[in-house]
mmCIF file with all atom_site columns, C-alpha atoms in Angstrom:
data_model
loop_
_atom_site.group_PDB
_atom_site.id
_atom_site.type_symbol
_atom_site.label_atom_id
_atom_site.label_alt_id
_atom_site.label_comp_id
_atom_site.label_asym_id
_atom_site.label_entity_id
_atom_site.label_seq_id
_atom_site.pdbx_PDB_ins_code
_atom_site.Cartn_x
_atom_site.Cartn_y
_atom_site.Cartn_z
_atom_site.occupancy
_atom_site.B_iso_or_equiv
_atom_site.pdbx_formal_charge
_atom_site.auth_seq_id
_atom_site.auth_comp_id
_atom_site.auth_asym_id
_atom_site.auth_atom_id
_atom_site.pdbx_PDB_model_num
ATOM 1   C CA . MET A 1 1   ? -93.196  177.498 47.673 1.00 0.00 ? 1   MET A CA 1
ATOM 2   C CA . ARG A 1 2   ? -90.616  174.707 48.274 1.00 0.00 ? 2   ARG A CA 1
ATOM 3   C CA . THR A 1 3   ? -88.977  172.558 45.686 1.00 0.00 ? 3   THR A CA 1
ATOM 4   C CA . THR A 1 4   ? -88.697  168.732 46.163 1.00 0.00 ? 4   THR A CA 1
ATOM 5   C CA . ARG A 1 5   ? -85.655  166.691 45.344 1.00 0.00 ? 5   ARG A CA 1
ATOM 6   C CA . VAL A 1 6   ? -85.906  163.397 43.803 1.00 0.00 ? 6   VAL A CA 1
ATOM 7   C CA . THR A 1 7   ? -83.634  160.655 42.220 1.00 0.00 ? 7   THR A CA 1
ATOM 8   C CA . VAL A 1 8   ? -83.285  160.333 38.455 1.00 0.00 ? 8   VAL A CA 1
ATOM 9   C CA . ALA A 1 9   ? -84.527  156.718 38.457 1.00 0.00 ? 9   ALA A CA 1
ATOM 10  C CA . ALA A 1 10  ? -87.675  157.871 40.389 1.00 0.00 ? 10  ALA A CA 1
ATOM 11  C CA . LEU A 1 11  ? -88.276  160.777 37.746 1.00 0.00 ? 11  LEU A CA 1
ATOM 12  C CA . ALA A 1 12  ? -87.749  158.176 34.755 1.00 0.00 ? 12  ALA A CA 1
ATOM 13  C CA . ALA A 1 13  ? -90.312  155.894 36.342 1.00 0.00 ? 13  ALA A CA 1
ATOM 14  C CA . ALA A 1 14  ? -92.952  158.619 36.889 1.00 0.00 ? 14  ALA A CA 1
ATOM 15  C CA . ALA A 1 15  ? -92.326  160.189 33.474 1.00 0.00 ? 15  ALA A CA 1
ATOM 16  C CA . ALA A 1 16  ? -92.842  156.787 31.851 1.00 0.00 ? 16  ALA A CA 1
ATOM 17  C CA . LEU A 1 17  ? -96.374  156.910 33.606 1.00 0.00 ? 17  LEU A CA 1
ATOM 18  C CA . THR A 1 18  ? -97.280  160.385 33.094 1.00 0.00 ? 18  THR A CA 1
ATOM 19  C CA . LEU A 1 19  ? -98.476  161.179 29.639 1.00 0.00 ? 19  LEU A CA 1
ATOM 20  C CA . SER A 1 20  ? -101.179 163.826 28.513 1.00 0.00 ? 20  SER A CA 1
ATOM 21  C CA . ALA A 1 21  ? -103.316 162.926 25.765 1.00 0.00 ? 21  ALA A CA 1
ATOM 22  C CA . CYS A 1 22  ? -103.960 166.166 23.738 1.00 0.00 ? 22  CYS A CA 1
ATOM 23  C CA . GLY A 1 23  ? -106.831 165.945 21.227 1.00 0.00 ? 23  GLY A CA 1
ATOM 24  C CA . ASP A 1 24  ? -107.287 168.274 18.334 1.00 0.00 ? 24  ASP A CA 1
ATOM 25  C CA . ASN A 1 25  ? -109.186 171.324 19.640 1.00 0.00 ? 25  ASN A CA 1
ATOM 26  C CA . LYS A 1 26  ? -111.388 169.153 21.447 1.00 0.00 ? 26  LYS A CA 1
ATOM 27  C CA . PRO A 1 27  ? -111.250 170.288 25.223 1.00 0.00 ? 27  PRO A CA 1
ATOM 28  C CA . ALA A 1 28  ? -114.025 167.894 26.227 1.00 0.00 ? 28  ALA A CA 1
ATOM 29  C CA . ALA A 1 29  ? -114.042 165.531 29.336 1.00 0.00 ? 29  ALA A CA 1
ATOM 30  C CA . GLY A 1 30  ? -111.016 163.280 29.237 1.00 0.00 ? 30  GLY A CA 1
ATOM 31  C CA . SER A 1 31  ? -109.143 165.184 26.475 1.00 0.00 ? 31  SER A CA 1
ATOM 32  C CA . VAL A 1 32  ? -106.262 165.405 29.036 1.00 0.00 ? 32  VAL A CA 1
ATOM 33  C CA . ALA A 1 33  ? -105.738 162.066 31.031 1.00 0.00 ? 33  ALA A CA 1
ATOM 34  C CA . GLN A 1 34  ? -103.238 161.455 33.706 1.00 0.00 ? 34  GLN A CA 1
ATOM 35  C CA . VAL A 1 35  ? -101.946 157.926 33.919 1.00 0.00 ? 35  VAL A CA 1
ATOM 36  C CA . ASN A 1 36  ? -100.896 156.971 37.598 1.00 0.00 ? 36  ASN A CA 1
ATOM 37  C CA . ALA A 1 37  ? -99.717  160.599 37.947 1.00 0.00 ? 37  ALA A CA 1
ATOM 38  C CA . PRO A 1 38  ? -97.908  160.962 41.519 1.00 0.00 ? 38  PRO A CA 1
ATOM 39  C CA . ALA A 1 39  ? -99.386  163.696 43.747 1.00 0.00 ? 39  ALA A CA 1
ATOM 40  C CA . LYS A 1 40  ? -98.166  167.178 42.846 1.00 0.00 ? 40  LYS A CA 1
ATOM 41  C CA . THR A 1 41  ? -97.440  169.359 45.810 1.00 0.00 ? 41  THR A CA 1
ATOM 42  C CA . THR A 1 42  ? -94.582  171.677 44.878 1.00 0.00 ? 42  THR A CA 1
ATOM 43  C CA . ALA A 1 43  ? -93.668  173.855 41.675 1.00 0.00 ? 43  ALA A CA 1
ATOM 44  C CA . GLY A 1 44  ? -90.038  172.755 40.778 1.00 0.00 ? 44  GLY A CA 1
ATOM 45  C CA . THR A 1 45  ? -88.553  169.269 41.299 1.00 0.00 ? 45  THR A CA 1
ATOM 46  C CA . VAL A 1 46  ? -84.791  169.491 41.949 1.00 0.00 ? 46  VAL A CA 1
ATOM 47  C CA . LEU A 1 47  ? -82.925  166.405 40.641 1.00 0.00 ? 47  LEU A CA 1
ATOM 48  C CA . ASP A 1 48  ? -80.328  164.680 42.546 1.00 0.00 ? 48  ASP A CA 1
ATOM 49  C CA . ARG A 1 49  ? -78.354  163.778 39.377 1.00 0.00 ? 49  ARG A CA 1
ATOM 50  C CA . PRO A 1 50  ? -79.081  166.315 36.476 1.00 0.00 ? 50  PRO A CA 1
ATOM 51  C CA . PHE A 1 51  ? -79.719  165.065 32.864 1.00 0.00 ? 51  PHE A CA 1
ATOM 52  C CA . PRO A 1 52  ? -77.085  165.814 30.145 1.00 0.00 ? 52  PRO A CA 1
ATOM 53  C CA . LYS A 1 53  ? -78.422  168.140 27.476 1.00 0.00 ? 53  LYS A CA 1
ATOM 54  C CA . PRO A 1 54  ? -79.212  165.980 24.655 1.00 0.00 ? 54  PRO A CA 1
ATOM 55  C CA . GLU A 1 55  ? -77.203  166.167 21.290 1.00 0.00 ? 55  GLU A CA 1
ATOM 56  C CA . LEU A 1 56  ? -80.092  167.150 19.074 1.00 0.00 ? 56  LEU A CA 1
ATOM 57  C CA . VAL A 1 57  ? -80.002  168.914 15.651 1.00 0.00 ? 57  VAL A CA 1
ATOM 58  C CA . LEU A 1 58  ? -83.680  169.666 14.294 1.00 0.00 ? 58  LEU A CA 1
ATOM 59  C CA . THR A 1 59  ? -85.140  172.127 11.975 1.00 0.00 ? 59  THR A CA 1
ATOM 60  C CA . ASP A 1 60  ? -86.186  175.560 13.190 1.00 0.00 ? 60  ASP A CA 1
ATOM 61  C CA . THR A 1 61  ? -88.864  177.651 12.207 1.00 0.00 ? 61  THR A CA 1
ATOM 62  C CA . THR A 1 62  ? -86.988  179.417 9.392  1.00 0.00 ? 62  THR A CA 1
ATOM 63  C CA . GLY A 1 63  ? -86.230  175.837 7.979  1.00 0.00 ? 63  GLY A CA 1
ATOM 64  C CA . LYS A 1 64  ? -82.534  175.822 8.991  1.00 0.00 ? 64  LYS A CA 1
ATOM 65  C CA . PRO A 1 65  ? -80.747  173.293 11.150 1.00 0.00 ? 65  PRO A CA 1
ATOM 66  C CA . TRP A 1 66  ? -80.768  173.940 14.929 1.00 0.00 ? 66  TRP A CA 1
ATOM 67  C CA . ASN A 1 67  ? -78.107  172.586 17.371 1.00 0.00 ? 67  ASN A CA 1
ATOM 68  C CA . LEU A 1 68  ? -79.628  172.395 20.802 1.00 0.00 ? 68  LEU A CA 1
ATOM 69  C CA . ARG A 1 69  ? -76.317  172.007 22.425 1.00 0.00 ? 69  ARG A CA 1
ATOM 70  C CA . GLU A 1 70  ? -74.391  174.643 20.515 1.00 0.00 ? 70  GLU A CA 1
ATOM 71  C CA . GLN A 1 71  ? -77.109  177.418 20.525 1.00 0.00 ? 71  GLN A CA 1
ATOM 72  C CA . THR A 1 72  ? -78.283  177.096 24.084 1.00 0.00 ? 72  THR A CA 1
ATOM 73  C CA . LYS A 1 73  ? -74.897  176.756 25.698 1.00 0.00 ? 73  LYS A CA 1
ATOM 74  C CA . GLY A 1 74  ? -74.529  179.203 28.592 1.00 0.00 ? 74  GLY A CA 1
ATOM 75  C CA . LYS A 1 75  ? -78.144  180.144 28.829 1.00 0.00 ? 75  LYS A CA 1
ATOM 76  C CA . LEU A 1 76  ? -81.015  178.926 31.023 1.00 0.00 ? 76  LEU A CA 1
ATOM 77  C CA . THR A 1 77  ? -82.824  176.641 28.670 1.00 0.00 ? 77  THR A CA 1
ATOM 78  C CA . LEU A 1 78  ? -86.527  175.648 29.392 1.00 0.00 ? 78  LEU A CA 1
ATOM 79  C CA . ILE A 1 79  ? -87.405  172.532 27.126 1.00 0.00 ? 79  ILE A CA 1
ATOM 80  C CA . TYR A 1 80  ? -90.982  171.324 26.543 1.00 0.00 ? 80  TYR A CA 1
ATOM 81  C CA . PHE A 1 81  ? -92.232  168.721 24.214 1.00 0.00 ? 81  PHE A CA 1
ATOM 82  C CA . GLY A 1 82  ? -95.803  169.094 22.779 1.00 0.00 ? 82  GLY A CA 1
ATOM 83  C CA . TYR A 1 83  ? -97.562  170.109 19.540 1.00 0.00 ? 83  TYR A CA 1
ATOM 84  C CA . THR A 1 84  ? -99.428  173.206 18.258 1.00 0.00 ? 84  THR A CA 1
ATOM 85  C CA . ASN A 1 85  ? -102.886 171.406 17.868 1.00 0.00 ? 85  ASN A CA 1
ATOM 86  C CA . CYS A 1 86  ? -103.172 170.515 21.392 1.00 0.00 ? 86  CYS A CA 1
ATOM 87  C CA . PRO A 1 87  ? -106.049 172.371 22.882 1.00 0.00 ? 87  PRO A CA 1
ATOM 88  C CA . ASP A 1 88  ? -105.218 172.984 26.512 1.00 0.00 ? 88  ASP A CA 1
ATOM 89  C CA . VAL A 1 89  ? -101.863 171.796 28.211 1.00 0.00 ? 89  VAL A CA 1
ATOM 90  C CA . CYS A 1 90  ? -99.251  172.886 25.390 1.00 0.00 ? 90  CYS A CA 1
ATOM 91  C CA . PRO A 1 91  ? -100.652 176.534 24.959 1.00 0.00 ? 91  PRO A CA 1
ATOM 92  C CA . LEU A 1 92  ? -101.074 177.012 28.575 1.00 0.00 ? 92  LEU A CA 1
ATOM 93  C CA . THR A 1 93  ? -97.763  175.842 29.455 1.00 0.00 ? 93  THR A CA 1
ATOM 94  C CA . MET A 1 94  ? -96.240  178.286 26.927 1.00 0.00 ? 94  MET A CA 1
ATOM 95  C CA . SER A 1 95  ? -98.472  180.997 28.033 1.00 0.00 ? 95  SER A CA 1
ATOM 96  C CA . ASN A 1 96  ? -97.426  180.889 31.559 1.00 0.00 ? 96  ASN A CA 1
ATOM 97  C CA . ILE A 1 97  ? -93.712  180.698 30.677 1.00 0.00 ? 97  ILE A CA 1
ATOM 98  C CA . ALA A 1 98  ? -94.175  183.871 28.245 1.00 0.00 ? 98  ALA A CA 1
ATOM 99  C CA . VAL A 1 99  ? -95.999  185.637 31.189 1.00 0.00 ? 99  VAL A CA 1
ATOM 100 C CA . ALA A 1 100 ? -93.064  184.917 33.550 1.00 0.00 ? 100 ALA A CA 1
ATOM 101 C CA . ARG A 1 101 ? -90.473  185.768 30.836 1.00 0.00 ? 101 ARG A CA 1
ATOM 102 C CA . LYS A 1 102 ? -92.063  189.221 30.302 1.00 0.00 ? 102 LYS A CA 1
ATOM 103 C CA . ALA A 1 103 ? -91.788  189.823 33.997 1.00 0.00 ? 103 ALA A CA 1
ATOM 104 C CA . LEU A 1 104 ? -88.140  189.637 33.974 1.00 0.00 ? 104 LEU A CA 1
ATOM 105 C CA . PRO A 1 105 ? -85.683  192.723 33.390 1.00 0.00 ? 105 PRO A CA 1
ATOM 106 C CA . LYS A 1 106 ? -84.621  192.813 29.728 1.00 0.00 ? 106 LYS A CA 1
ATOM 107 C CA . ALA A 1 107 ? -81.177  191.608 30.445 1.00 0.00 ? 107 ALA A CA 1
ATOM 108 C CA . ASP A 1 108 ? -82.311  188.520 32.174 1.00 0.00 ? 108 ASP A CA 1
ATOM 109 C CA . GLN A 1 109 ? -84.783  188.035 29.291 1.00 0.00 ? 109 GLN A CA 1
ATOM 110 C CA . ASP A 1 110 ? -81.699  187.564 26.934 1.00 0.00 ? 110 ASP A CA 1
ATOM 111 C CA . LYS A 1 111 ? -80.300  184.958 29.173 1.00 0.00 ? 111 LYS A CA 1
ATOM 112 C CA . LEU A 1 112 ? -83.348  182.717 28.824 1.00 0.00 ? 112 LEU A CA 1
ATOM 113 C CA . GLN A 1 113 ? -84.025  180.325 25.845 1.00 0.00 ? 113 GLN A CA 1
ATOM 114 C CA . VAL A 1 114 ? -87.205  178.546 25.709 1.00 0.00 ? 114 VAL A CA 1
ATOM 115 C CA . VAL A 1 115 ? -87.292  175.602 23.331 1.00 0.00 ? 115 VAL A CA 1
ATOM 116 C CA . PHE A 1 116 ? -90.600  174.048 22.112 1.00 0.00 ? 116 PHE A CA 1
ATOM 117 C CA . VAL A 1 117 ? -89.938  170.526 20.353 1.00 0.00 ? 117 VAL A CA 1
ATOM 118 C CA . THR A 1 118 ? -93.048  169.253 18.427 1.00 0.00 ? 118 THR A CA 1
ATOM 119 C CA . THR A 1 119 ? -94.323  165.791 19.194 1.00 0.00 ? 119 THR A CA 1
ATOM 120 C CA . ASP A 1 120 ? -96.308  165.770 15.946 1.00 0.00 ? 120 ASP A CA 1
ATOM 121 C CA . PRO A 1 121 ? -93.853  166.488 13.164 1.00 0.00 ? 121 PRO A CA 1
ATOM 122 C CA . GLU A 1 122 ? -96.078  165.470 10.455 1.00 0.00 ? 122 GLU A CA 1
ATOM 123 C CA . ARG A 1 123 ? -98.293  168.498 11.112 1.00 0.00 ? 123 ARG A CA 1
ATOM 124 C CA . ASP A 1 124 ? -96.216  170.907 12.704 1.00 0.00 ? 124 ASP A CA 1
ATOM 125 C CA . THR A 1 125 ? -94.248  172.323 9.779  1.00 0.00 ? 125 THR A CA 1
ATOM 126 C CA . PRO A 1 126 ? -91.396  174.964 10.333 1.00 0.00 ? 126 PRO A CA 1
ATOM 127 C CA . ALA A 1 127 ? -94.186  177.739 9.096  1.00 0.00 ? 127 ALA A CA 1
ATOM 128 C CA . SER A 1 128 ? -97.153  176.504 11.148 1.00 0.00 ? 128 SER A CA 1
ATOM 129 C CA . LEU A 1 129 ? -94.802  176.064 14.130 1.00 0.00 ? 129 LEU A CA 1
ATOM 130 C CA . GLY A 1 130 ? -93.411  179.427 13.729 1.00 0.00 ? 130 GLY A CA 1
ATOM 131 C CA . SER A 1 131 ? -96.785  181.184 13.553 1.00 0.00 ? 131 SER A CA 1
ATOM 132 C CA . TRP A 1 132 ? -98.050  179.555 16.799 1.00 0.00 ? 132 TRP A CA 1
ATOM 133 C CA . LEU A 1 133 ? -95.061  180.237 18.893 1.00 0.00 ? 133 LEU A CA 1
ATOM 134 C CA . LYS A 1 134 ? -94.907  183.986 17.656 1.00 0.00 ? 134 LYS A CA 1
ATOM 135 C CA . ALA A 1 135 ? -98.423  184.362 19.148 1.00 0.00 ? 135 ALA A CA 1
ATOM 136 C CA . GLN A 1 136 ? -96.871  183.108 22.480 1.00 0.00 ? 136 GLN A CA 1
ATOM 137 C CA . ASP A 1 137 ? -93.446  184.712 22.386 1.00 0.00 ? 137 ASP A CA 1
ATOM 138 C CA . PRO A 1 138 ? -91.419  185.740 19.273 1.00 0.00 ? 138 PRO A CA 1
ATOM 139 C CA . SER A 1 139 ? -88.143  184.575 21.441 1.00 0.00 ? 139 SER A CA 1
ATOM 140 C CA . PHE A 1 140 ? -89.345  180.956 21.712 1.00 0.00 ? 140 PHE A CA 1
ATOM 141 C CA . ILE A 1 141 ? -87.461  178.522 19.497 1.00 0.00 ? 141 ILE A CA 1
ATOM 142 C CA . GLY A 1 142 ? -89.663  175.894 17.625 1.00 0.00 ? 142 GLY A CA 1
ATOM 143 C CA . LEU A 1 143 ? -88.136  172.628 16.445 1.00 0.00 ? 143 LEU A CA 1
ATOM 144 C CA . THR A 1 144 ? -89.331  170.002 14.276 1.00 0.00 ? 144 THR A CA 1
ATOM 145 C CA . GLY A 1 145 ? -87.986  167.021 12.416 1.00 0.00 ? 145 GLY A CA 1
ATOM 146 C CA . ASP A 1 146 ? -87.733  163.323 12.263 1.00 0.00 ? 146 ASP A CA 1
ATOM 147 C CA . PHE A 1 147 ? -90.216  161.746 14.940 1.00 0.00 ? 147 PHE A CA 1
ATOM 148 C CA . THR A 1 148 ? -87.730  159.046 15.906 1.00 0.00 ? 148 THR A CA 1
ATOM 149 C CA . THR A 1 149 ? -85.086  161.496 16.851 1.00 0.00 ? 149 THR A CA 1
ATOM 150 C CA . ILE A 1 150 ? -87.345  163.521 18.730 1.00 0.00 ? 150 ILE A CA 1
ATOM 151 C CA . GLN A 1 151 ? -88.720  160.672 20.736 1.00 0.00 ? 151 GLN A CA 1
ATOM 152 C CA . ALA A 1 152 ? -85.190  159.455 21.527 1.00 0.00 ? 152 ALA A CA 1
ATOM 153 C CA . ALA A 1 153 ? -84.304  162.978 22.959 1.00 0.00 ? 153 ALA A CA 1
ATOM 154 C CA . ALA A 1 154 ? -87.325  163.093 25.036 1.00 0.00 ? 154 ALA A CA 1
ATOM 155 C CA . ARG A 1 155 ? -86.462  159.804 26.543 1.00 0.00 ? 155 ARG A CA 1
ATOM 156 C CA . SER A 1 156 ? -82.958  160.604 27.203 1.00 0.00 ? 156 SER A CA 1
ATOM 157 C CA . ILE A 1 157 ? -84.222  163.134 29.613 1.00 0.00 ? 157 ILE A CA 1
ATOM 158 C CA . GLY A 1 158 ? -87.040  161.111 31.241 1.00 0.00 ? 158 GLY A CA 1
ATOM 159 C CA . ILE A 1 159 ? -89.924  162.531 29.156 1.00 0.00 ? 159 ILE A CA 1
ATOM 160 C CA . GLY A 1 160 ? -92.111  159.834 27.179 1.00 0.00 ? 160 GLY A CA 1
ATOM 161 C CA . ILE A 1 161 ? -93.917  160.740 23.983 1.00 0.00 ? 161 ILE A CA 1
ATOM 162 C CA . ASP A 1 162 ? -95.820  158.353 21.561 1.00 0.00 ? 162 ASP A CA 1
ATOM 163 C CA . PRO A 1 163 ? -96.573  159.089 17.695 1.00 0.00 ? 163 PRO A CA 1
ATOM 164 C CA . ALA A 1 164 ? -99.777  160.794 17.213 1.00 0.00 ? 164 ALA A CA 1
ATOM 165 C CA . LYS A 1 165 ? -102.668 158.623 16.175 1.00 0.00 ? 165 LYS A CA 1
ATOM 166 C CA . LYS A 1 166 ? -105.988 159.216 14.230 1.00 0.00 ? 166 LYS A CA 1
ATOM 167 C CA . GLU A 1 167 ? -109.146 158.294 16.260 1.00 0.00 ? 167 GLU A CA 1
ATOM 168 C CA . ALA A 1 168 ? -112.337 156.927 14.742 1.00 0.00 ? 168 ALA A CA 1
ATOM 169 C CA . ASP A 1 169 ? -113.897 160.128 15.003 1.00 0.00 ? 169 ASP A CA 1
ATOM 170 C CA . GLY A 1 170 ? -111.137 161.703 12.904 1.00 0.00 ? 170 GLY A CA 1
ATOM 171 C CA . SER A 1 171 ? -109.412 163.572 15.818 1.00 0.00 ? 171 SER A CA 1
ATOM 172 C CA . VAL A 1 172 ? -105.802 163.176 16.424 1.00 0.00 ? 172 VAL A CA 1
ATOM 173 C CA . VAL A 1 173 ? -104.481 162.349 19.792 1.00 0.00 ? 173 VAL A CA 1
ATOM 174 C CA . SER A 1 174 ? -100.763 162.865 20.741 1.00 0.00 ? 174 SER A CA 1
ATOM 175 C CA . MET A 1 175 ? -99.560  161.286 24.045 1.00 0.00 ? 175 MET A CA 1
ATOM 176 C CA . HIS A 1 176 ? -96.661  163.271 25.509 1.00 0.00 ? 176 HIS A CA 1
ATOM 177 C CA . GLY A 1 177 ? -95.168  163.817 28.819 1.00 0.00 ? 177 GLY A CA 1
ATOM 178 C CA . ALA A 1 178 ? -96.195  167.460 29.679 1.00 0.00 ? 178 ALA A CA 1
ATOM 179 C CA . GLN A 1 179 ? -93.027  168.448 31.783 1.00 0.00 ? 179 GLN A CA 1
ATOM 180 C CA . VAL A 1 180 ? -90.756  171.318 31.514 1.00 0.00 ? 180 VAL A CA 1
ATOM 181 C CA . LEU A 1 181 ? -87.191  170.652 32.109 1.00 0.00 ? 181 LEU A CA 1
ATOM 182 C CA . ALA A 1 182 ? -84.940  173.664 33.084 1.00 0.00 ? 182 ALA A CA 1
ATOM 183 C CA . PHE A 1 183 ? -81.138  173.375 32.083 1.00 0.00 ? 183 PHE A CA 1
ATOM 184 C CA . SER A 1 184 ? -78.397  175.321 33.907 1.00 0.00 ? 184 SER A CA 1
ATOM 185 C CA . PRO A 1 185 ? -76.676  178.040 32.471 1.00 0.00 ? 185 PRO A CA 1
ATOM 186 C CA . LYS A 1 186 ? -73.554  177.125 34.540 1.00 0.00 ? 186 LYS A CA 1
ATOM 187 C CA . THR A 1 187 ? -73.612  173.206 33.705 1.00 0.00 ? 187 THR A CA 1
ATOM 188 C CA . ASP A 1 188 ? -75.808  173.000 30.746 1.00 0.00 ? 188 ASP A CA 1
ATOM 189 C CA . GLU A 1 189 ? -77.524  170.048 32.544 1.00 0.00 ? 189 GLU A CA 1
ATOM 190 C CA . GLY A 1 190 ? -81.111  169.512 33.102 1.00 0.00 ? 190 GLY A CA 1
ATOM 191 C CA . TYR A 1 191 ? -81.619  169.831 36.885 1.00 0.00 ? 191 TYR A CA 1
ATOM 192 C CA . VAL A 1 192 ? -85.234  171.378 37.599 1.00 0.00 ? 192 VAL A CA 1
ATOM 193 C CA . LEU A 1 193 ? -88.474  169.756 36.508 1.00 0.00 ? 193 LEU A CA 1
ATOM 194 C CA . TYR A 1 194 ? -91.706  171.336 36.323 1.00 0.00 ? 194 TYR A CA 1
ATOM 195 C CA . GLY A 1 195 ? -95.036  169.665 35.929 1.00 0.00 ? 195 GLY A CA 1
ATOM 196 C CA . GLU A 1 196 ? -98.067  170.816 33.768 1.00 0.00 ? 196 GLU A CA 1
ATOM 197 C CA . ASP A 1 197 ? -99.758  172.413 36.629 1.00 0.00 ? 197 ASP A CA 1
ATOM 198 C CA . THR A 1 198 ? -96.931  174.916 37.196 1.00 0.00 ? 198 THR A CA 1
ATOM 199 C CA . SER A 1 199 ? -98.403  178.455 37.384 1.00 0.00 ? 199 SER A CA 1
ATOM 200 C CA . ALA A 1 200 ? -97.194  181.763 35.630 1.00 0.00 ? 200 ALA A CA 1
ATOM 201 C CA . ASP A 1 201 ? -96.546  182.962 38.969 1.00 0.00 ? 201 ASP A CA 1
ATOM 202 C CA . ALA A 1 202 ? -94.390  179.959 39.972 1.00 0.00 ? 202 ALA A CA 1
ATOM 203 C CA . TYR A 1 203 ? -92.403  180.382 36.892 1.00 0.00 ? 203 TYR A CA 1
ATOM 204 C CA . THR A 1 204 ? -91.991  184.012 37.698 1.00 0.00 ? 204 THR A CA 1
ATOM 205 C CA . LYS A 1 205 ? -90.736  183.392 41.135 1.00 0.00 ? 205 LYS A CA 1
ATOM 206 C CA . ASP A 1 206 ? -88.164  180.674 40.033 1.00 0.00 ? 206 ASP A CA 1
ATOM 207 C CA . LEU A 1 207 ? -86.854  182.211 36.890 1.00 0.00 ? 207 LEU A CA 1
ATOM 208 C CA . PRO A 1 208 ? -84.539  184.860 38.425 1.00 0.00 ? 208 PRO A CA 1
ATOM 209 C CA . LYS A 1 209 ? -82.924  182.149 40.450 1.00 0.00 ? 209 LYS A CA 1
ATOM 210 C CA . LEU A 1 210 ? -82.700  179.580 37.546 1.00 0.00 ? 210 LEU A CA 1
ATOM 211 C CA . ILE A 1 211 ? -80.935  182.245 35.521 1.00 0.00 ? 211 ILE A CA 1
ATOM 212 C CA . LYS A 1 212 ? -78.223  182.292 37.916 1.00 0.00 ? 212 LYS A CA 1
ATOM 213 C CA . GLY A 1 213 ? -77.851  178.561 38.071 1.00 0.00 ? 213 GLY A CA 1
ATOM 214 C CA . GLU A 1 214 ? -79.194  178.254 41.514 1.00 0.00 ? 214 GLU A CA 1
ATOM 215 C CA . ASN A 1 215 ? -81.665  176.189 42.847 1.00 0.00 ? 215 ASN A CA 1
ATOM 216 C CA . PRO A 1 216 ? -85.429  177.777 43.022 1.00 0.00 ? 216 PRO A CA 1
#
């Protein structure tokens, strides 16, 4: 599986147009909508100019402040913005990464940090976020906090998110970019992007290289 290389400007434009609409436990047709999404032909997209890791301090699942830059420094870090009531894209993405992580040797597992930042902080409390992530992989870090802060951090790495909104039928829809961004353990910069259709096998293939700070 090959990786493609794109410019940061092109990525930002694509991310602004690629949002997934996740409805509350309603996997009916149309619950996940791609808007002008570019054709996807490979797993990872290598960026010509990596994104700086956001200066982000939020609340973790224990209720304590968690500093993204400080607490992931020197580790391969995968960051994903989503929410726990999502019926499809978010749990599948986390599950695929969890499967790939478990396939790594124990020493390499310790060199990987997966960070899930909620796009629905009003409902994703530290406790509920912690319970949801524990079912995926207990090592995953969950962060919640002020939506404006979360949105700004997502946008700084080319990922668009909108506030969750309630529909007429009572369901809640959250529009958010479904990309996973990998930050190098060598530079702490985000340099490889994965789309929502990335399989567990693709992550399993790429993680050993990413942990070394190499291109997949």
